[in-house]
Amino acid sequence: MATFCYWICLMLFAVGLYCAVTKRNLIKIVIGIAIMDHAINLFLVLLGYRRGGIAPILDRANLAESGSAPGFAERSVDALPQAMVLTSIVISLAVTALLVALCVRIYEKYGTYDVNELRRLRG
Amino acid sequence: MKGMSPIVQTVTRWIRAFIVLFGIYVICYGHISPGGGFAGGVVIACGFILLMLALGREACERRYSIRWAGKLDAVGALAFAAVALLGFAAGLYFQNFLGRGESFQIRSAGSIPLGNFAIGLKVSASLFLVVAVLSVLRVAARRPPATEAVKPAETAETVGPEDVPAAGPEAAEAAAAAGARQVGIAPPRAPVGEDERLPRAWARKRRLPTRRRGLGGRR
Amino acid sequence: MTIVLLLAFVLGLAVMAALVAVETTDTLSAVIALGALGFFVSTGFLILCAPDLAITQVVVEVLTLVVLIRATIARGVKTISGGGELFGRALALVALFIVFLVSYEVLKQLPPFGEPAALAAGAGTPSVFYLLHGLERTGAANYVTAIILDFRGYDTLGEATVIFTAVLGATAILRRRAHKRAEEPTRGPFIPRTELEEDSP
């Protein structure tokens, strides 16, 4: 029943994909790619969520005297997708900056952000 | 790139210390509380980028040169690789070679704090570098110069982001009229809307794409 | 149940912000809508018990806004007129609808939301292993940091390489060479600042 969270995430990805495919302006294409990045990160974290779970960070209060944390592994959400998404968020920033650098260079050289006009150029 | 008003500059100079301190805190306590190298590195980069936005790029470049940002970036990446290779000291690549230590102290969890420092240094230097490099170019004038004697170099210096719309129209008329007198056709109108199509005479002379002739919708 | 409703609400707001960012023609509105999308995604991360990700997503979103504004508004691009012709857009919508139909079958195969198969009791997956033995093997209380710097440190090395390469590429693209500045009128109406030192590190 709660699968509609996955559906909303898929809709977000579809909005980004539509923008990246049909728009004519380079900046809109970059915005579409950024939306797709957000949707994918959200989807990965959604896959790892446990109902009624706690964050995968130990508190000093949870620590028993023996140095281990009883019951933590049964209540925590999945930490592995979160670790992968943490790096993915910063990578998406670096890739967006690279795309924007490309756009800026194109704008200087040709004076337009329009993809159709850029396609008609020669040299 | 121009800076902002003195109020913003003063407040930024005070606040920046706290932002960088918070970023260092997030990096150091990365293995105890939420955060880590990536979040802390991006926070430190935000602090320096805030200074660059407030002071303008040249003033910021006098304090923190961009070349050093690039070098620190490489040093951070090499430091992380060094942490990985030092794992050989314990027998395996990327082995956590320092002791485990007791939990919830900073000096614990082996080589994880070292990795956090390296990643924090690398991410902060990289992001500061890329935003600084994106801020170099200023658009001189949106309308083309009539001849090469119009000295576009000095318009480049004096024009900032606020001045472009103001200086645009009259420079555009003068340049367009002069260009038209040269080429011998009617001076081109200003393009519809603000999306910067190149005027026909100037573009045709240089064989660049001209304004599109009414194909389809505007959206 | 309330968590699911709250999450659905936040994600619905995120989809609306994405639609605004896609369709609006004003540059400032598009960029601000993208920033709002990032904040909603960060709130979603908080609801899903991922505080590291929420912190990182918020500051990364701020930097994305700065970068996008540098490219558009600071260069005087105030409106973005966008879409292609009608046939292309209709075809894209039809294709997306077909993708939705196919993904319906795929999403039925996923485990229900809230019971990840990777954490089922007795599964020998790495996730369970990291949660059970993370503290005693690494000594770090933050399991996400323990995973990215100890258990999966090689992935972090790869990620540092990707960021380094992306920033290197952006710097190389925006480079100006000093001896080529007095050239070609076909470069367009933009004259770079020639007295700035060529800031390629």
XYZ file of C-alpha atoms in Angstrom:
543
model
C 0.000 0.000 0.000
C 2.853 2.299 0.767
C 4.423 1.634 -2.590
C 3.165 4.984 -3.836
C 6.290 6.527 -2.370
C 8.215 4.670 -5.048
C 5.738 5.927 -7.626
C 6.221 9.541 -6.612
C 9.966 9.094 -6.846
C 9.563 7.614 -10.296
C 7.404 10.569 -11.294
C 10.140 12.927 -10.156
C 12.602 11.059 -12.329
C 10.166 11.193 -15.248
C 9.792 14.974 -14.865
C 13.557 15.354 -14.979
C 13.846 13.039 -17.962
C 11.126 14.903 -19.848
C 12.914 18.175 -19.201
C 16.276 16.861 -20.330
C 14.853 15.356 -23.501
C 12.420 17.922 -24.843
C 13.709 21.296 -23.799
C 15.604 23.505 -26.164
C 17.618 25.559 -23.746
C 20.892 24.237 -22.389
C 20.235 25.470 -18.881
C 16.908 23.665 -18.802
C 18.685 20.481 -19.803
C 21.119 20.931 -16.928
C 18.187 21.498 -14.561
C 16.592 18.298 -15.854
C 19.735 16.313 -15.174
C 19.916 17.752 -11.657
C 16.296 16.713 -11.009
C 17.112 13.198 -12.174
C 20.059 13.077 -9.773
C 17.845 14.037 -6.839
C 15.244 11.448 -7.781
C 17.785 8.652 -7.954
C 19.347 9.517 -4.613
C 15.919 9.616 -3.001
C 14.988 6.273 -4.513
C 18.095 4.565 -3.173
C 17.468 5.815 0.339
C 13.796 4.804 0.080
C 14.896 1.266 -0.668
C 16.787 1.017 2.582
C 14.179 2.329 4.981
C 12.925 0.057 7.738
C 9.551 0.820 9.224
C 9.964 2.189 12.726
C 13.712 2.361 12.325
C 16.295 4.642 13.865
C 19.215 6.357 12.241
C 22.387 4.258 11.876
C 24.308 6.305 14.423
C 25.018 5.075 17.905
C 24.240 7.218 20.838
C 26.222 7.083 24.034
C 23.085 6.019 25.844
C 22.646 2.968 23.638
C 26.081 1.706 24.422
C 26.135 -1.083 26.948
C 29.067 -1.545 29.285
C 30.410 -4.398 27.249
C 31.049 -2.022 24.375
C 28.404 -3.383 22.095
C 24.955 -2.101 21.348
C 22.226 -4.657 21.931
C 19.248 -4.469 19.687
C 20.717 -1.852 17.411
C 21.059 -4.046 14.372
C 17.398 -5.030 14.579
C 16.109 -1.491 14.707
C 18.387 0.527 12.523
C 17.675 1.445 8.932
C 19.964 0.179 6.237
C 23.252 2.060 6.356
C 24.731 0.830 3.089
C 22.476 2.772 0.657
C 23.018 5.890 2.745
C 26.776 5.530 2.436
C 26.546 5.182 -1.326
C 24.159 8.111 -1.682
C 26.394 10.348 0.444
C 29.121 10.206 -2.147
C 26.595 10.430 -4.955
C 25.252 13.765 -3.709
C 28.653 15.439 -3.878
C 29.380 13.830 -7.246
C 26.163 15.265 -8.639
C 27.287 18.728 -7.544
C 30.626 18.314 -9.308
C 28.939 17.058 -12.487
C 26.464 19.949 -12.453
C 29.377 22.367 -12.129
C 31.107 20.706 -15.092
C 27.955 20.933 -17.224
C 27.499 24.575 -16.284
C 31.126 25.262 -17.233
C 30.407 23.737 -20.645
C 27.283 25.879 -21.016
C 29.148 29.041 -20.081
C 31.844 28.328 -22.632
C 29.258 27.703 -25.332
C 27.512 30.917 -24.428
C 30.692 32.911 -24.763
C 31.580 31.455 -28.081
C 28.216 31.454 -29.816
C 26.091 33.873 -27.860
C 23.133 31.593 -27.436
C 21.909 28.819 -25.217
C 19.560 27.435 -27.846
C 20.287 23.878 -28.904
C 18.688 24.162 -32.343
C 20.793 27.120 -33.296
C 23.920 25.465 -32.011
C 23.200 22.470 -34.144
C 23.181 24.573 -37.279
C 26.590 26.023 -36.684
C 29.609 24.946 -38.531
C 32.932 25.416 -36.810
C 33.155 40.497 -10.514
C 31.889 43.156 -8.209
C 31.404 42.685 -4.527
C 28.444 43.626 -2.455
C 27.648 46.469 -0.093
C 29.837 47.192 2.965
C 27.221 45.801 5.322
C 27.364 42.429 3.619
C 31.146 42.503 3.528
C 31.527 43.265 7.211
C 29.019 40.694 8.340
C 30.596 38.127 6.037
C 34.018 38.682 7.471
C 32.702 37.999 10.948
C 30.422 35.112 10.109
C 32.954 33.335 7.949
C 35.001 32.284 10.959
C 31.988 30.538 12.456
C 31.097 28.836 9.208
C 34.608 27.455 8.778
C 34.707 26.439 12.443
C 31.439 24.584 12.054
C 32.787 22.862 8.977
C 35.907 21.756 10.841
C 33.701 20.481 13.656
C 31.593 18.438 11.256
C 34.754 16.930 9.739
C 36.457 16.142 13.060
C 33.405 14.548 14.637
C 32.522 12.684 11.483
C 32.832 9.301 13.075
C 30.839 10.183 16.185
C 27.923 12.289 15.034
C 26.279 12.833 11.654
C 28.447 14.496 9.085
C 31.839 13.397 7.931
C 34.347 14.550 5.395
C 31.935 15.362 2.574
C 29.452 17.466 4.498
C 32.189 19.317 6.375
C 34.172 19.930 3.213
C 31.180 21.413 1.434
C 30.440 23.650 4.457
C 34.006 25.003 4.446
C 33.774 25.618 0.704
C 30.521 27.512 1.325
C 32.320 29.772 3.777
C 35.030 30.705 1.305
C 32.582 31.084 -1.567
C 30.515 33.410 0.599
C 33.590 35.555 1.051
C 34.185 35.554 -2.684
C 30.624 36.586 -3.419
C 30.733 39.365 -0.870
C 34.111 40.860 -1.668
C 34.212 40.295 -5.377
C 36.588 38.002 -7.092
C 39.682 40.203 -7.270
C 39.681 41.130 -3.602
C 39.207 37.520 -2.676
C 41.993 36.493 -5.022
C 44.381 38.797 -3.214
C 43.699 36.934 0.007
C 43.310 33.346 -1.157
C 44.866 32.698 -4.481
C 43.160 30.329 -6.831
C 46.363 28.519 -7.657
C 46.706 27.454 -4.079
C 43.173 26.115 -4.122
C 44.143 23.895 -7.003
C 47.257 22.727 -5.236
C 45.363 21.977 -2.018
C 42.863 20.012 -4.042
C 45.610 17.775 -5.378
C 47.215 17.505 -1.934
C 43.917 16.340 -0.461
C 43.473 13.675 -3.107
C 47.053 12.473 -2.621
C 46.568 12.426 1.144
C 43.586 10.160 0.786
C 45.552 7.858 -1.487
C 48.352 7.917 1.085
C 45.952 6.842 3.811
C 44.929 3.967 1.581
C 48.486 2.946 0.805
C 49.572 3.191 4.425
C 47.139 0.410 5.072
C 49.857 -1.780 3.684
C 51.570 -1.255 6.998
C 48.945 -3.498 8.498
C 49.030 -5.989 5.724
C 46.209 -5.081 3.392
C 45.416 -2.251 1.018
C 43.084 0.158 2.806
C 43.400 -1.719 6.050
C 42.582 0.342 9.077
C 46.077 0.369 10.408
C 45.768 2.422 13.554
C 44.272 1.002 16.676
C 40.597 0.951 17.325
C 40.682 3.142 20.379
C 37.773 3.719 22.669
C 34.556 4.873 21.118
C 33.213 8.412 21.114
C 36.598 10.044 21.300
C 38.075 11.949 18.429
C 41.252 9.958 18.469
C 39.571 6.664 17.853
C 38.377 4.509 14.999
C 41.779 4.039 13.462
C 42.451 5.810 10.203
C 38.884 7.031 9.766
C 39.556 10.566 11.103
C 42.592 10.843 8.815
C 40.436 9.863 5.890
C 37.874 12.455 6.948
C 40.488 15.207 7.035
C 41.827 14.304 3.628
C 38.375 14.147 2.070
C 37.342 17.412 3.742
C 40.417 19.202 2.425
C 39.914 17.835 -1.035
C 36.207 18.558 -1.363
C 36.448 22.078 0.017
C 39.369 23.049 -2.224
C 37.722 21.523 -5.304
C 34.397 23.262 -4.873
C 35.985 26.616 -4.110
C 38.145 26.247 -7.205
C 35.280 25.405 -9.508
C 33.065 28.279 -8.353
C 35.990 30.716 -8.537
C 36.821 29.630 -12.065
C 33.189 30.024 -13.082
C 33.266 33.621 -11.877
C 36.045 34.853 -14.098
C 34.317 35.970 -17.218
C 32.195 39.046 -17.284
C 30.030 39.779 -20.252
C 31.347 43.005 -21.773
C 28.324 44.165 -23.706
C 25.420 42.257 -25.025
C 25.468 44.130 -28.312
C 28.322 43.729 -30.730
C 30.850 46.518 -31.237
C 30.375 48.502 -34.469
C 34.051 48.473 -35.355
C 37.057 47.201 -33.552
C 37.880 50.769 -32.553
C 35.061 50.828 -30.026
C 37.456 49.606 -27.309
C 35.500 46.723 -25.846
C 38.326 46.200 -23.355
C 37.391 49.126 -21.202
C 33.719 48.302 -21.233
C 34.769 44.960 -19.884
C 36.373 46.552 -16.866
C 33.731 49.013 -15.894
C 30.653 46.991 -16.491
C 29.340 44.859 -13.670
C 26.163 42.879 -13.419
C 24.058 45.879 -12.477
C 25.395 48.037 -15.236
C 24.780 45.711 -18.119
C 21.096 46.475 -18.665
C 21.682 50.192 -18.277
C 24.643 50.454 -20.621
C 23.161 47.992 -23.017
C 20.479 49.909 -24.855
C 22.340 53.113 -25.717
C 25.516 51.296 -26.621
C 23.351 49.003 -28.669
C 21.782 51.877 -30.615
C 25.104 53.539 -31.277
C 26.811 50.344 -32.267
C 23.958 49.104 -34.367
C 23.554 52.423 -36.146
C 27.267 52.654 -36.844
C 27.330 49.071 -38.037
C 24.394 49.683 -40.305
C 26.035 52.721 -41.839
C 29.027 50.597 -42.570
C 27.158 47.736 -44.144
C 24.539 49.862 -45.826
C 21.312 48.252 -44.704
C 18.646 49.328 -42.265
C 19.749 49.128 -38.621
C 18.421 45.985 -36.999
C 15.718 46.228 -34.358
C 16.404 45.132 -30.846
C 15.415 41.503 -30.610
C 12.106 40.518 -29.097
C 12.262 39.584 -25.455
C 15.553 39.285 -23.731
C 16.986 36.127 -24.942
C 19.847 37.686 -26.723
C 19.552 36.809 -30.378
C 22.363 38.250 -32.403
C 21.319 41.075 -34.729
C 21.226 40.190 -38.343
C 23.822 42.519 -39.838
C 26.508 41.813 -37.342
C 25.863 38.102 -37.382
C 25.775 37.836 -41.171
C 29.076 39.620 -41.459
C 30.644 37.028 -39.234
C 28.633 34.071 -40.492
C 27.055 33.364 -37.143
C 23.483 32.172 -36.656
C 20.917 34.936 -36.927
C 17.550 35.211 -35.339
C 15.279 32.331 -36.040
C 12.462 33.189 -38.388
C 9.345 32.349 -36.473
C 9.429 28.590 -36.383
C 7.109 27.092 -33.843
C 6.338 28.443 -30.431
C 8.543 30.223 -28.044
C 8.310 27.683 -25.227
C 1.605 5.159 8.878
C 2.044 8.832 9.615
C 5.625 8.604 8.438
C 4.463 7.337 5.090
C 1.896 10.113 4.763
C 4.427 12.740 5.751
C 6.919 11.354 3.279
C 4.313 11.268 0.536
C 3.410 14.881 1.275
C 7.017 16.042 1.118
C 7.647 14.094 -2.067
C 4.499 15.528 -3.619
C 5.792 19.022 -2.872
C 9.109 18.017 -4.415
C 7.368 16.923 -7.615
C 5.504 20.234 -7.771
C 8.763 22.150 -7.328
C 10.292 20.066 -10.113
C 7.385 20.861 -12.418
C 7.797 24.565 -11.711
C 11.521 24.345 -12.379
C 10.911 22.591 -15.670
C 8.135 24.705 -17.102
C 8.751 28.262 -16.003
C 10.438 30.702 -18.350
C 11.871 33.056 -15.769
C 15.438 32.101 -14.888
C 15.250 33.167 -11.274
C 12.070 31.169 -10.709
C 13.557 28.065 -12.276
C 16.684 28.230 -10.164
C 14.767 28.933 -6.961
C 12.402 26.055 -7.699
C 15.395 23.774 -8.107
C 16.656 24.939 -4.731
C 13.249 24.253 -3.205
C 13.359 20.771 -4.709
C 16.704 20.161 -3.032
C 15.347 21.293 0.331
C 12.336 19.025 0.021
C 14.602 16.118 -0.832
C 16.684 16.949 2.224
C 13.544 16.926 4.379
C 12.714 13.550 2.853
C 16.140 12.320 3.919
C 15.438 13.497 7.467
C 12.123 11.652 7.546
C 13.899 8.532 6.292
C 16.361 8.664 9.222
C 19.424 9.736 7.241
C 20.887 12.802 9.002
C 24.260 12.711 7.214
C 22.532 12.910 3.886
C 20.284 15.746 5.009
C 23.253 17.896 6.049
C 25.130 17.172 2.852
C 22.096 17.707 0.635
C 21.319 21.123 2.120
C 24.804 22.573 1.637
C 25.205 20.971 -1.780
C 21.912 22.492 -2.844
C 23.116 25.939 -1.812
C 26.252 25.519 -3.894
C 24.234 24.278 -6.873
C 22.158 27.437 -6.675
C 25.293 29.576 -6.611
C 26.752 27.781 -9.616
C 23.547 28.021 -11.656
C 23.068 31.682 -10.857
C 26.656 32.332 -11.910
C 25.891 30.855 -15.264
C 22.629 32.566 -15.993
C 21.613 35.644 -14.069
C 25.074 37.055 -13.568
C 25.505 36.890 -17.302
C 22.283 38.674 -18.008
C 20.143 35.770 -19.121
C 16.841 36.700 -17.562
C 14.407 34.462 -19.379
C 14.732 30.934 -20.582
C 12.386 30.137 -23.402
C 12.300 26.467 -23.576
C 10.306 23.735 -25.156
C 10.708 22.109 -28.510
C 7.996 21.616 -31.049
C 4.744 19.929 -30.176
C 5.381 16.640 -31.915
C 8.580 16.008 -29.989
C 6.934 16.768 -26.681
C 3.932 14.550 -27.409
C 6.216 11.724 -28.452
C 8.232 12.113 -25.255
C 5.062 11.948 -23.176
C 3.903 8.811 -24.955
C 7.279 7.187 -24.416
C 7.210 8.094 -20.734
C 3.750 6.586 -20.410
C 5.018 3.325 -21.883
C 7.903 3.431 -19.427
C 5.402 3.824 -16.601
C 3.469 0.778 -17.751
C 6.619 -1.315 -17.803
C 7.799 -0.020 -14.462
C 4.503 -0.985 -12.877
C 5.472 -4.589 -13.366
C 8.951 -3.898 -12.037
C 7.770 -2.067 -8.935
C 5.526 -4.966 -8.057
C 8.623 -7.107 -7.636
C 10.204 -4.819 -5.099
C 9.764 -5.650 -1.409
C 7.094 -3.535 0.250
C 8.143 -0.140 1.495
C 9.479 -0.442 5.020
C 10.645 -4.025 4.910
C 13.899 -4.075 3.000
C 14.906 -7.499 1.848
C 18.525 -6.728 2.602
C 17.802 -6.502 6.313
C 15.643 -9.569 6.694
C 16.664 -11.637 9.661
C 19.123 -14.310 8.743
C 20.085 -12.818 5.413
C 23.809 -12.874 4.898
C 23.868 -9.537 3.210
C 26.655 -7.016 3.803
C 24.174 -4.562 5.319
C 23.426 -6.895 8.203
C 27.119 -7.608 8.644
C 28.006 -3.918 8.830
C 25.282 -3.223 11.366
C 26.219 -6.151 13.565
C 29.978 -5.759 13.549
C 30.528 -2.122 12.698
C 31.336 -0.802 16.115
C 33.613 -3.572 17.245
C 35.630 -3.675 14.067
C 36.094 -0.004 13.409
C 35.321 1.803 16.641
C 33.273 4.446 14.869
C 29.843 5.248 16.230
C 28.647 6.656 12.931
C 28.023 3.587 10.829
C 27.744 5.492 7.571
C 31.225 6.952 8.029
C 32.505 3.549 9.035
C 31.161 2.117 5.813
C 32.483 4.786 3.499
C 35.918 5.032 5.057
C 36.617 1.588 6.357
C 34.459 -1.144 4.911
C 34.001 0.487 1.495
C 36.998 2.792 1.416
C 37.836 1.902 -2.153
C 34.541 3.348 -3.349
C 35.412 6.598 -1.616
C 38.746 6.675 -3.409
C 36.869 6.277 -6.680
C 34.504 9.047 -5.698
C 37.376 11.392 -4.839
C 38.771 10.642 -8.289
C 35.462 11.480 -9.957
C 35.191 14.812 -8.163
C 38.807 15.609 -8.990
C 38.258 14.817 -12.653
C 35.050 16.817 -12.881
C 36.656 19.887 -11.312
C 39.727 19.433 -13.514
C 37.481 19.295 -16.564
C 35.574 22.412 -15.555
C 38.812 24.302 -14.952
C 40.284 23.169 -18.250
C 37.161 24.200 -20.151
C 37.132 27.689 -18.702
C 40.786 28.313 -19.221
C 42.024 31.333 -21.126
C 45.359 31.350 -22.785
C 47.064 34.711 -22.605
C 48.692 34.698 -25.989
C 45.465 33.995 -27.826
C 43.480 36.921 -26.610
C 44.245 39.394 -29.359
C 42.594 37.283 -31.969
C 39.537 36.498 -33.970
C 36.632 38.852 -34.115
C 34.529 35.767 -34.606
C 34.825 35.036 -30.948
C 31.734 37.076 -30.360
C 31.148 40.189 -28.320
C 32.790 38.955 -25.176
C 36.184 40.168 -24.292
C 37.720 38.448 -21.333
C 39.562 40.338 -18.750
C 43.034 40.202 -20.105
C 44.920 41.534 -17.128
C 43.744 38.822 -14.829
C 46.367 36.190 -14.472
C 45.476 33.017 -16.219
C 44.132 31.213 -13.274
C 44.708 27.698 -14.301
C 46.251 25.979 -11.329
